[in-house]
mmCIF file of C-alpha atoms in Angstrom:
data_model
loop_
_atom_site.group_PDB
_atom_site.id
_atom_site.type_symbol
_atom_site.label_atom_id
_atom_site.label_comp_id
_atom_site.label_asym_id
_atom_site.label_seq_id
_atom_site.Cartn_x
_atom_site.Cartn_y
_atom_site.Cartn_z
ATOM 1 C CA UNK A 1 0.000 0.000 0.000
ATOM 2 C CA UNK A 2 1.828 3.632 -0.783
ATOM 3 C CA UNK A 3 2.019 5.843 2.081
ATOM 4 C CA UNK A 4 -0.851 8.109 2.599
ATOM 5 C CA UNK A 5 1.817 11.366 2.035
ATOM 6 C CA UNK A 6 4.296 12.148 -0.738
ATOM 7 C CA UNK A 7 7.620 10.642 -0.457
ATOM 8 C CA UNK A 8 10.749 10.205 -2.342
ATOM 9 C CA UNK A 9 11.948 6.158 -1.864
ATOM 10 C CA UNK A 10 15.147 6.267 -3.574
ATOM 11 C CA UNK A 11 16.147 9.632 -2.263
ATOM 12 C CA UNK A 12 15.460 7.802 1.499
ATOM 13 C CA UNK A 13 17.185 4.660 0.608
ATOM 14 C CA UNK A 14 20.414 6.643 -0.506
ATOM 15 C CA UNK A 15 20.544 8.423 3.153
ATOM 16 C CA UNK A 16 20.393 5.473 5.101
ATOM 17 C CA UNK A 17 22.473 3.544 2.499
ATOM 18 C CA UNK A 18 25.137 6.776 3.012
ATOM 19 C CA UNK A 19 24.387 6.527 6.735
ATOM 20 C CA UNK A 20 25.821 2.636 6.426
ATOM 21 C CA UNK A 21 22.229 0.824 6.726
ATOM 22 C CA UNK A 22 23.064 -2.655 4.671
ATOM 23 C CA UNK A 23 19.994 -3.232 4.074
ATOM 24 C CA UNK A 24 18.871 0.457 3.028
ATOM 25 C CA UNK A 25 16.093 -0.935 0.589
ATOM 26 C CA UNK A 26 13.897 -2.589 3.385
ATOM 27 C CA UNK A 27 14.809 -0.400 5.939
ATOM 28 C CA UNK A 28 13.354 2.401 4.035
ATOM 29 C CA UNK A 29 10.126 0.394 3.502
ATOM 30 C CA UNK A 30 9.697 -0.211 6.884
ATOM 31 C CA UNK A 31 9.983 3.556 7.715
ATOM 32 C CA UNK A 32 7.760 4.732 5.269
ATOM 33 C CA UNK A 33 5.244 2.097 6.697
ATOM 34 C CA UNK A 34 6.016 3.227 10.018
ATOM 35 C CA UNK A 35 5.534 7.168 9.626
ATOM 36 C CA UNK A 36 1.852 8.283 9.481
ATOM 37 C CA UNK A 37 2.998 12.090 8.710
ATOM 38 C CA UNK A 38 6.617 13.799 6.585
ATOM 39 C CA UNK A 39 7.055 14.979 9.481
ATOM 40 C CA UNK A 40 7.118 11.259 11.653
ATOM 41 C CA UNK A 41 8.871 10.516 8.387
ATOM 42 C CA UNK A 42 11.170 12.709 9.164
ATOM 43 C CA UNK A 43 11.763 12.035 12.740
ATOM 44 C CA UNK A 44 12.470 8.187 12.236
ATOM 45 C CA UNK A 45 14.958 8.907 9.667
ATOM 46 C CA UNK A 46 16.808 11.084 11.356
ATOM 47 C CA UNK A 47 17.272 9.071 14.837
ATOM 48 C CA UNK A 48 17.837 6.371 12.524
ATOM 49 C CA UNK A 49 20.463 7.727 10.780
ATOM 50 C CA UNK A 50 21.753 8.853 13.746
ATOM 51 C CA UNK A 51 22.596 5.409 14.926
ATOM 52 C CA UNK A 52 19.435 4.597 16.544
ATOM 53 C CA UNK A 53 18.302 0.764 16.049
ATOM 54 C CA UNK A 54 15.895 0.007 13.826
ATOM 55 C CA UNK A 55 13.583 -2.033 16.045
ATOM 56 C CA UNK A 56 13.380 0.662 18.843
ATOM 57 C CA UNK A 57 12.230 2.792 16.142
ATOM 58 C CA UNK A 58 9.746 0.248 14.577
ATOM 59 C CA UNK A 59 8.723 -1.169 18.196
ATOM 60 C CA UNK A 60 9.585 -4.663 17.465
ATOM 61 C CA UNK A 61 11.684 -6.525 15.618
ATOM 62 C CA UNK A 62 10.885 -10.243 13.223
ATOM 63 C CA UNK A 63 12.489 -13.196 14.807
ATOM 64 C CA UNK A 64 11.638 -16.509 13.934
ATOM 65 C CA UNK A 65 8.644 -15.504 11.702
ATOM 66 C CA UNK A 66 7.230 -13.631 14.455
ATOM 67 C CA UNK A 67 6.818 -9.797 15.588
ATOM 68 C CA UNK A 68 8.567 -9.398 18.644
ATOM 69 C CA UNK A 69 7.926 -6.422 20.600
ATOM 70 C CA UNK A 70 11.427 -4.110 21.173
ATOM 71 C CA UNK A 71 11.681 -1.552 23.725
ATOM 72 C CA UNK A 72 14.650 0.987 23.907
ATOM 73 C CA UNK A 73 17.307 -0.867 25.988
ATOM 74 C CA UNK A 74 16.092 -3.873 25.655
ATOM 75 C CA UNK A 75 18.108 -6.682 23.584
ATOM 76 C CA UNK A 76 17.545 -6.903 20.071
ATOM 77 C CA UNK A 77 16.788 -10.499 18.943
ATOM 78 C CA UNK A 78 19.345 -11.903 16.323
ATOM 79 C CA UNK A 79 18.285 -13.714 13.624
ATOM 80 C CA UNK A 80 21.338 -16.315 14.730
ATOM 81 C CA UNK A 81 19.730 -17.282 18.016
ATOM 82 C CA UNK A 82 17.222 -19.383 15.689
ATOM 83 C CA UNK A 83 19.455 -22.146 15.272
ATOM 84 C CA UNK A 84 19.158 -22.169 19.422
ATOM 85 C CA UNK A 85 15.596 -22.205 19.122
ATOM 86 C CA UNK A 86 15.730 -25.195 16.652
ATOM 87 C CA UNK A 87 18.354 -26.732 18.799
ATOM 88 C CA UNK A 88 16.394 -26.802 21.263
ATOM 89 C CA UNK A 89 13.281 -28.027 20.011
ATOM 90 C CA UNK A 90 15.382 -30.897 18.076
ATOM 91 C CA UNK A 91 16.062 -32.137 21.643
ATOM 92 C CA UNK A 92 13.305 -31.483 23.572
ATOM 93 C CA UNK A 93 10.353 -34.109 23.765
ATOM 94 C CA UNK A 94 6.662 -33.767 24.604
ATOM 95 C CA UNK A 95 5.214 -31.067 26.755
ATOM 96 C CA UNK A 96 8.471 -30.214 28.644
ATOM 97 C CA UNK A 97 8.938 -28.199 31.360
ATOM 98 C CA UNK A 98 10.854 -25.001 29.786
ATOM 99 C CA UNK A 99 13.000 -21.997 31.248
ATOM 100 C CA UNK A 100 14.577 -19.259 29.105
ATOM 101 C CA UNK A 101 17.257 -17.344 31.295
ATOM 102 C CA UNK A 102 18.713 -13.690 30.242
ATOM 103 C CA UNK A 103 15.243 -13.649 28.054
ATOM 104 C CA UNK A 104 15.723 -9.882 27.074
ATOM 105 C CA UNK A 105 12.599 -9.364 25.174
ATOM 106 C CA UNK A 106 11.580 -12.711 25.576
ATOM 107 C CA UNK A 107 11.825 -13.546 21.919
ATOM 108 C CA UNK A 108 12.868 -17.014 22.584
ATOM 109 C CA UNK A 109 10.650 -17.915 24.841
ATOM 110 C CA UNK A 110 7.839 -17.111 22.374
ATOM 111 C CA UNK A 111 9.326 -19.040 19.321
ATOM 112 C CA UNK A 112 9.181 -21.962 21.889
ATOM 113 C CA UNK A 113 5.835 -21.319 22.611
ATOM 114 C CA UNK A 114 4.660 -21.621 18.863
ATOM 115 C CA UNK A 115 7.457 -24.754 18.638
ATOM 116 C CA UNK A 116 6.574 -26.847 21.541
ATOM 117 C CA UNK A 117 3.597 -27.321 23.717
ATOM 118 C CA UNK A 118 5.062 -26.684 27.274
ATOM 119 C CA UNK A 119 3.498 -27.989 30.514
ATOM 120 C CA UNK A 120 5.677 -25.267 32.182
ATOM 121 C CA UNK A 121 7.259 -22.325 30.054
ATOM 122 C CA UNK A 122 8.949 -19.484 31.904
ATOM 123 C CA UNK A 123 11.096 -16.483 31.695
ATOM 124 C CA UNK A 124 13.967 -14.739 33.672
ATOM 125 C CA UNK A 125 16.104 -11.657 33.340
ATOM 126 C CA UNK A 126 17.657 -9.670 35.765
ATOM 127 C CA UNK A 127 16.934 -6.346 33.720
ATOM 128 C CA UNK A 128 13.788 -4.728 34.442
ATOM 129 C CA UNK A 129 13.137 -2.979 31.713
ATOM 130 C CA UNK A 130 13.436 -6.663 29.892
ATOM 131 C CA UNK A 131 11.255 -8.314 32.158
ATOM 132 C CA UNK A 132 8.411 -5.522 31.750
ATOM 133 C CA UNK A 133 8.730 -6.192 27.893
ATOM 134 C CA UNK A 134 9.237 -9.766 27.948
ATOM 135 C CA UNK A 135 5.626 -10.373 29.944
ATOM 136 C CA UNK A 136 4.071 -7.761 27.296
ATOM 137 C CA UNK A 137 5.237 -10.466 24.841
ATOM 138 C CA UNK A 138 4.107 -13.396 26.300
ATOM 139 C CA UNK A 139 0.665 -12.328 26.941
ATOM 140 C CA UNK A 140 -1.493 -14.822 26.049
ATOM 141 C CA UNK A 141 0.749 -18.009 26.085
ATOM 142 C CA UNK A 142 0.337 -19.035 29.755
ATOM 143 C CA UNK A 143 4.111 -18.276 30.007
ATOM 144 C CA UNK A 144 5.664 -16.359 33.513
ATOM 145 C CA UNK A 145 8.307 -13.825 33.100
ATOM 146 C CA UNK A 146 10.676 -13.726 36.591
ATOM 147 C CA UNK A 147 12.766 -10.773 37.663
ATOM 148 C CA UNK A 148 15.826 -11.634 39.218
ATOM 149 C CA UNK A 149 19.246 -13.449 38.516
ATOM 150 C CA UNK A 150 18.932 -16.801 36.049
ATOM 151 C CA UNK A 151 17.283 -19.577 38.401
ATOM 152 C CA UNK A 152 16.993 -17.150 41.687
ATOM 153 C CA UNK A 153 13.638 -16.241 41.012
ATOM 154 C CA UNK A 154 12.453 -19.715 39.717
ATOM 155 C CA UNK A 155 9.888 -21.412 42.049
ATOM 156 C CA UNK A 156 11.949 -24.084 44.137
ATOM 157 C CA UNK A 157 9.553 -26.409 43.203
ATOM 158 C CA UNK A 158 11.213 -26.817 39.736
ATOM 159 C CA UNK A 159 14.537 -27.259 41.062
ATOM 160 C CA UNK A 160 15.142 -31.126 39.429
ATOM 161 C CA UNK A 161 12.476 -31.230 37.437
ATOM 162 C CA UNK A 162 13.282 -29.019 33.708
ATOM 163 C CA UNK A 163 13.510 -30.786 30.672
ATOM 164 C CA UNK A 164 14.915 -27.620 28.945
ATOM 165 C CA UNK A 165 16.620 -24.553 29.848
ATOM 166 C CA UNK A 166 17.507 -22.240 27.110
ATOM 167 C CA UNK A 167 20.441 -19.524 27.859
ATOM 168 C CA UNK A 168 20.798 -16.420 25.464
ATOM 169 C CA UNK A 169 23.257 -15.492 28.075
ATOM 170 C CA UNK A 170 25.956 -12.342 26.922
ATOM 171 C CA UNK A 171 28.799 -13.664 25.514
ATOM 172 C CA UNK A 172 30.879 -10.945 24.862
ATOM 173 C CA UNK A 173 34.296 -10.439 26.525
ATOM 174 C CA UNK A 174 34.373 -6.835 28.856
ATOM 175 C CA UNK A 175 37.108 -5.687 26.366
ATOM 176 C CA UNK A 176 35.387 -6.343 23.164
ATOM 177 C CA UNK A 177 32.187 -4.621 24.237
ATOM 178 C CA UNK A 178 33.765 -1.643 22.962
ATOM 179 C CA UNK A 179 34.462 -3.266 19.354
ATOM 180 C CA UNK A 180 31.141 -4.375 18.966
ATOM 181 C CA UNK A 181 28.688 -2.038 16.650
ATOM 182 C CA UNK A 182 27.570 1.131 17.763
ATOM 183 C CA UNK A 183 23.890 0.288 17.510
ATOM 184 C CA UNK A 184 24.427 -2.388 20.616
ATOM 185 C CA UNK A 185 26.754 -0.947 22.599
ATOM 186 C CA UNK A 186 25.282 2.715 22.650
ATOM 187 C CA UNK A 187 22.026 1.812 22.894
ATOM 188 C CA UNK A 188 21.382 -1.902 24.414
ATOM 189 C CA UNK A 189 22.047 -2.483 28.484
ATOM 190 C CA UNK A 190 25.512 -3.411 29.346
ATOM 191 C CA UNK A 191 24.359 -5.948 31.467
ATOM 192 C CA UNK A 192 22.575 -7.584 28.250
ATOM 193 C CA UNK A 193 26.159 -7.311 26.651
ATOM 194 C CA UNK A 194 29.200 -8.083 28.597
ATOM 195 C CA UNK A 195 30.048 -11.701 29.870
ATOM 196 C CA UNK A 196 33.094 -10.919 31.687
ATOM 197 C CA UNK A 197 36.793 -11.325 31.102
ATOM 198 C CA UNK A 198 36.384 -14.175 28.533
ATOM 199 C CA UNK A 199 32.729 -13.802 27.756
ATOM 200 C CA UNK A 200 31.929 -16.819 29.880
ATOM 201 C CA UNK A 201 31.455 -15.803 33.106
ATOM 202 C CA UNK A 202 27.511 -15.794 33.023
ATOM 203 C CA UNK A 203 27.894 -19.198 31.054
ATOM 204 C CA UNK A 204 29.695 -20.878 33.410
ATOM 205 C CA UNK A 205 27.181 -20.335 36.206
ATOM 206 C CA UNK A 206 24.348 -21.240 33.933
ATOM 207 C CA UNK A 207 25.908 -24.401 33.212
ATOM 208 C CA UNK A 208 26.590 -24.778 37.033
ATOM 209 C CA UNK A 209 23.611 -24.489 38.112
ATOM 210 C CA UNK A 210 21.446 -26.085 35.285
ATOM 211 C CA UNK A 211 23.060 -29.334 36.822
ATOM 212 C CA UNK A 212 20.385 -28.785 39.344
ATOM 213 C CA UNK A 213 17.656 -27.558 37.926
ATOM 214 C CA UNK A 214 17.268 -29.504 35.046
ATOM 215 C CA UNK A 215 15.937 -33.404 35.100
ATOM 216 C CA UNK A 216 17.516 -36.358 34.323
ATOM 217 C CA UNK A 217 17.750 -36.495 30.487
ATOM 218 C CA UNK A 218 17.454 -33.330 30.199
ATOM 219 C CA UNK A 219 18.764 -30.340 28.037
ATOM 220 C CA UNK A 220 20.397 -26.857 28.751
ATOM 221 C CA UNK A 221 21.072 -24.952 25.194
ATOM 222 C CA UNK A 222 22.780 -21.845 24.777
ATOM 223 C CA UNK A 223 24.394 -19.371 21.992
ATOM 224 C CA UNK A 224 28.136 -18.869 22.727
ATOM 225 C CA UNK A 225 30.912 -17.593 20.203
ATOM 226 C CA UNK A 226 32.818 -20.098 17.833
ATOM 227 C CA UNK A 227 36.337 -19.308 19.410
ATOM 228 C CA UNK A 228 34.578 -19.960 23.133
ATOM 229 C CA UNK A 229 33.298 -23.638 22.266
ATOM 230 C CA UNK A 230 35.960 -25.315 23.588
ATOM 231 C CA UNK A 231 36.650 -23.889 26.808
ATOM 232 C CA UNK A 232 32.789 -23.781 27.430
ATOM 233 C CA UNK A 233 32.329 -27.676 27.012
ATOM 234 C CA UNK A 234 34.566 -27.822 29.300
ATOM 235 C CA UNK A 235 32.737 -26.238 31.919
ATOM 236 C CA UNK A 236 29.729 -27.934 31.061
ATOM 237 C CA UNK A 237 31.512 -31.285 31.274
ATOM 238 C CA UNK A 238 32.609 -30.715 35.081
ATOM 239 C CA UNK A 239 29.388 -29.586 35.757
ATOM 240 C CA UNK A 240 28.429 -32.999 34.741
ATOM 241 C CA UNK A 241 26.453 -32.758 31.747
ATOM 242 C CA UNK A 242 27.332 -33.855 28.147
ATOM 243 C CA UNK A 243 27.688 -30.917 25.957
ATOM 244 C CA UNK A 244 27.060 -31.280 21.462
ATOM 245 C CA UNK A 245 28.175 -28.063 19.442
ATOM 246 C CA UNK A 246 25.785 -27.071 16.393
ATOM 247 C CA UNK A 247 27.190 -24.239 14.298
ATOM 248 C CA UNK A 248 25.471 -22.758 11.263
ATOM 249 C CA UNK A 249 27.784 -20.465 9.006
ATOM 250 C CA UNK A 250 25.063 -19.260 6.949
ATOM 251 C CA UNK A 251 23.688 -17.034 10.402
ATOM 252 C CA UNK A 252 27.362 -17.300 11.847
ATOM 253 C CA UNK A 253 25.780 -19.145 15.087
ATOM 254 C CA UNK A 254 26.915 -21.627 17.319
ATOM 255 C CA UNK A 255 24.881 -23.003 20.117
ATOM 256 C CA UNK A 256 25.564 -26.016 22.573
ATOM 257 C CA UNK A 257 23.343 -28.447 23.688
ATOM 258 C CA UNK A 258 24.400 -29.967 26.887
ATOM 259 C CA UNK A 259 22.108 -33.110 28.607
ATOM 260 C CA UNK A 260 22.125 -34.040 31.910
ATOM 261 C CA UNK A 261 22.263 -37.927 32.172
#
């Protein structure tokens, strides 16, 4: 449908293409279909220009074939964390019991939603802001969002009894934060970002404590770099559970799936 106010496309697409935007073309379709006035036209383009992520702009972002609501702060879904979502569905049987720690927006936790048929699906992030977008996003799909830090705020009653925890947990090392592209580290929470010294610190206490949470035969799955695979199986392996890479070079992802026995 055109835009319900005179615009100039290809003059659009060559500011955000000179601005750097990749993928200038659709990025200027989904601004025009965003702005209702020139002026809100105007607006958007500018802040996005600027540096400002798409999706805060938009209000959501598409992961997984779904809309995903984005607030400003708030984690961006990637489209790499779908081969974690497939992961975990691959090893995941009928109605399980499901967690999703550090669920920013809670994209992942929907996507399993529309995957699986959970008994039990939950949420947990220690950023407020995420949690208070992450339950907007799960209205509807008998899911709980928890505030706190990864199983802390779980119900004890689960403690022994998941059949799949799912970790989007940041990976990044504390020195490369300030590599990574301006549109995350400007504009999404540090604590979203930076996994310590190696990038592993918040891994390594998933993996810990999954041990305890999860039941017999079941899974933890998480997204980790390609360089951190090794070091990160090893974690998992003295926490007692038996860790399987997956990589994907077409979305440059690598998750792990790691089963307790």
């Amino acid at each position: 449908m055109a835009p319900p106010f005179p615009t100039d496309r290809p003059a659009l697409v060559r500011r955000l293409r000179t601005a750097g935007c990749v993928y200038a073309e659709d990025e200027a379709d989904l601004l025009l279909a965003a702005a209702d006035t020139p002026a809100a036209l105007a607006d958007l383009t500018a802040r996005r220009v600027a540096g400002e992520p798409l999706e805060y702009l938009l209000g959501w972002a598409e992961f997984c074939g779904l809309r995903i609501a984005v607030d400003e702060g708030v984690f961006v879904p990637r489209a790499r964390t779908a081969l974690l979502v497939e992961a975990a569905a691959e090893v995941t049987g009928p109605a399980p019991a499901v967690v999703d720690l550090c669920c920013g927006s809670g994209a992942t936790t929907v996507a399993l939603a529309h995957r699986l048929a959970p008994r039990w699906l939950a949420a947990a992030d220690i950023d407020p802001t995420a949690v208070a977008c992450a339950r907007r996003n799960v209205v509807g799909l008998n899911a709980e969002v928890y505030e706190g830090d990864l199983f802390d705020p779980l119900p004890r009653r689960w403690r022994g009894r998941l059949d799949l925890v799912v970790a989007n947990a940041p990976y990044v090392p504390t020195d490369a934060v300030a590599l990574m592209p301006p549109e995350a580290r400007l504009h999404e929470a540090p604590v979203a970002l930076d996994g310590g010294p190696d990038g592993l610190s918040v891994l390594r206490r998933v993996g810990s404590d999954a041990a305890d949470w999860l039941a017999p035969g079941g899974h933890l799955v998480v997204e980790v770099g390609t360089t951190q695979v090794d070091a990160l199986c090893e974690s998992f392996q003295k926490a007692g559970l038996i860790p399987t890479v997956h990589q994907d070079e077409t979305r440059d992802a690598t998750a792990l799936t790691a089963r307790r026995p």
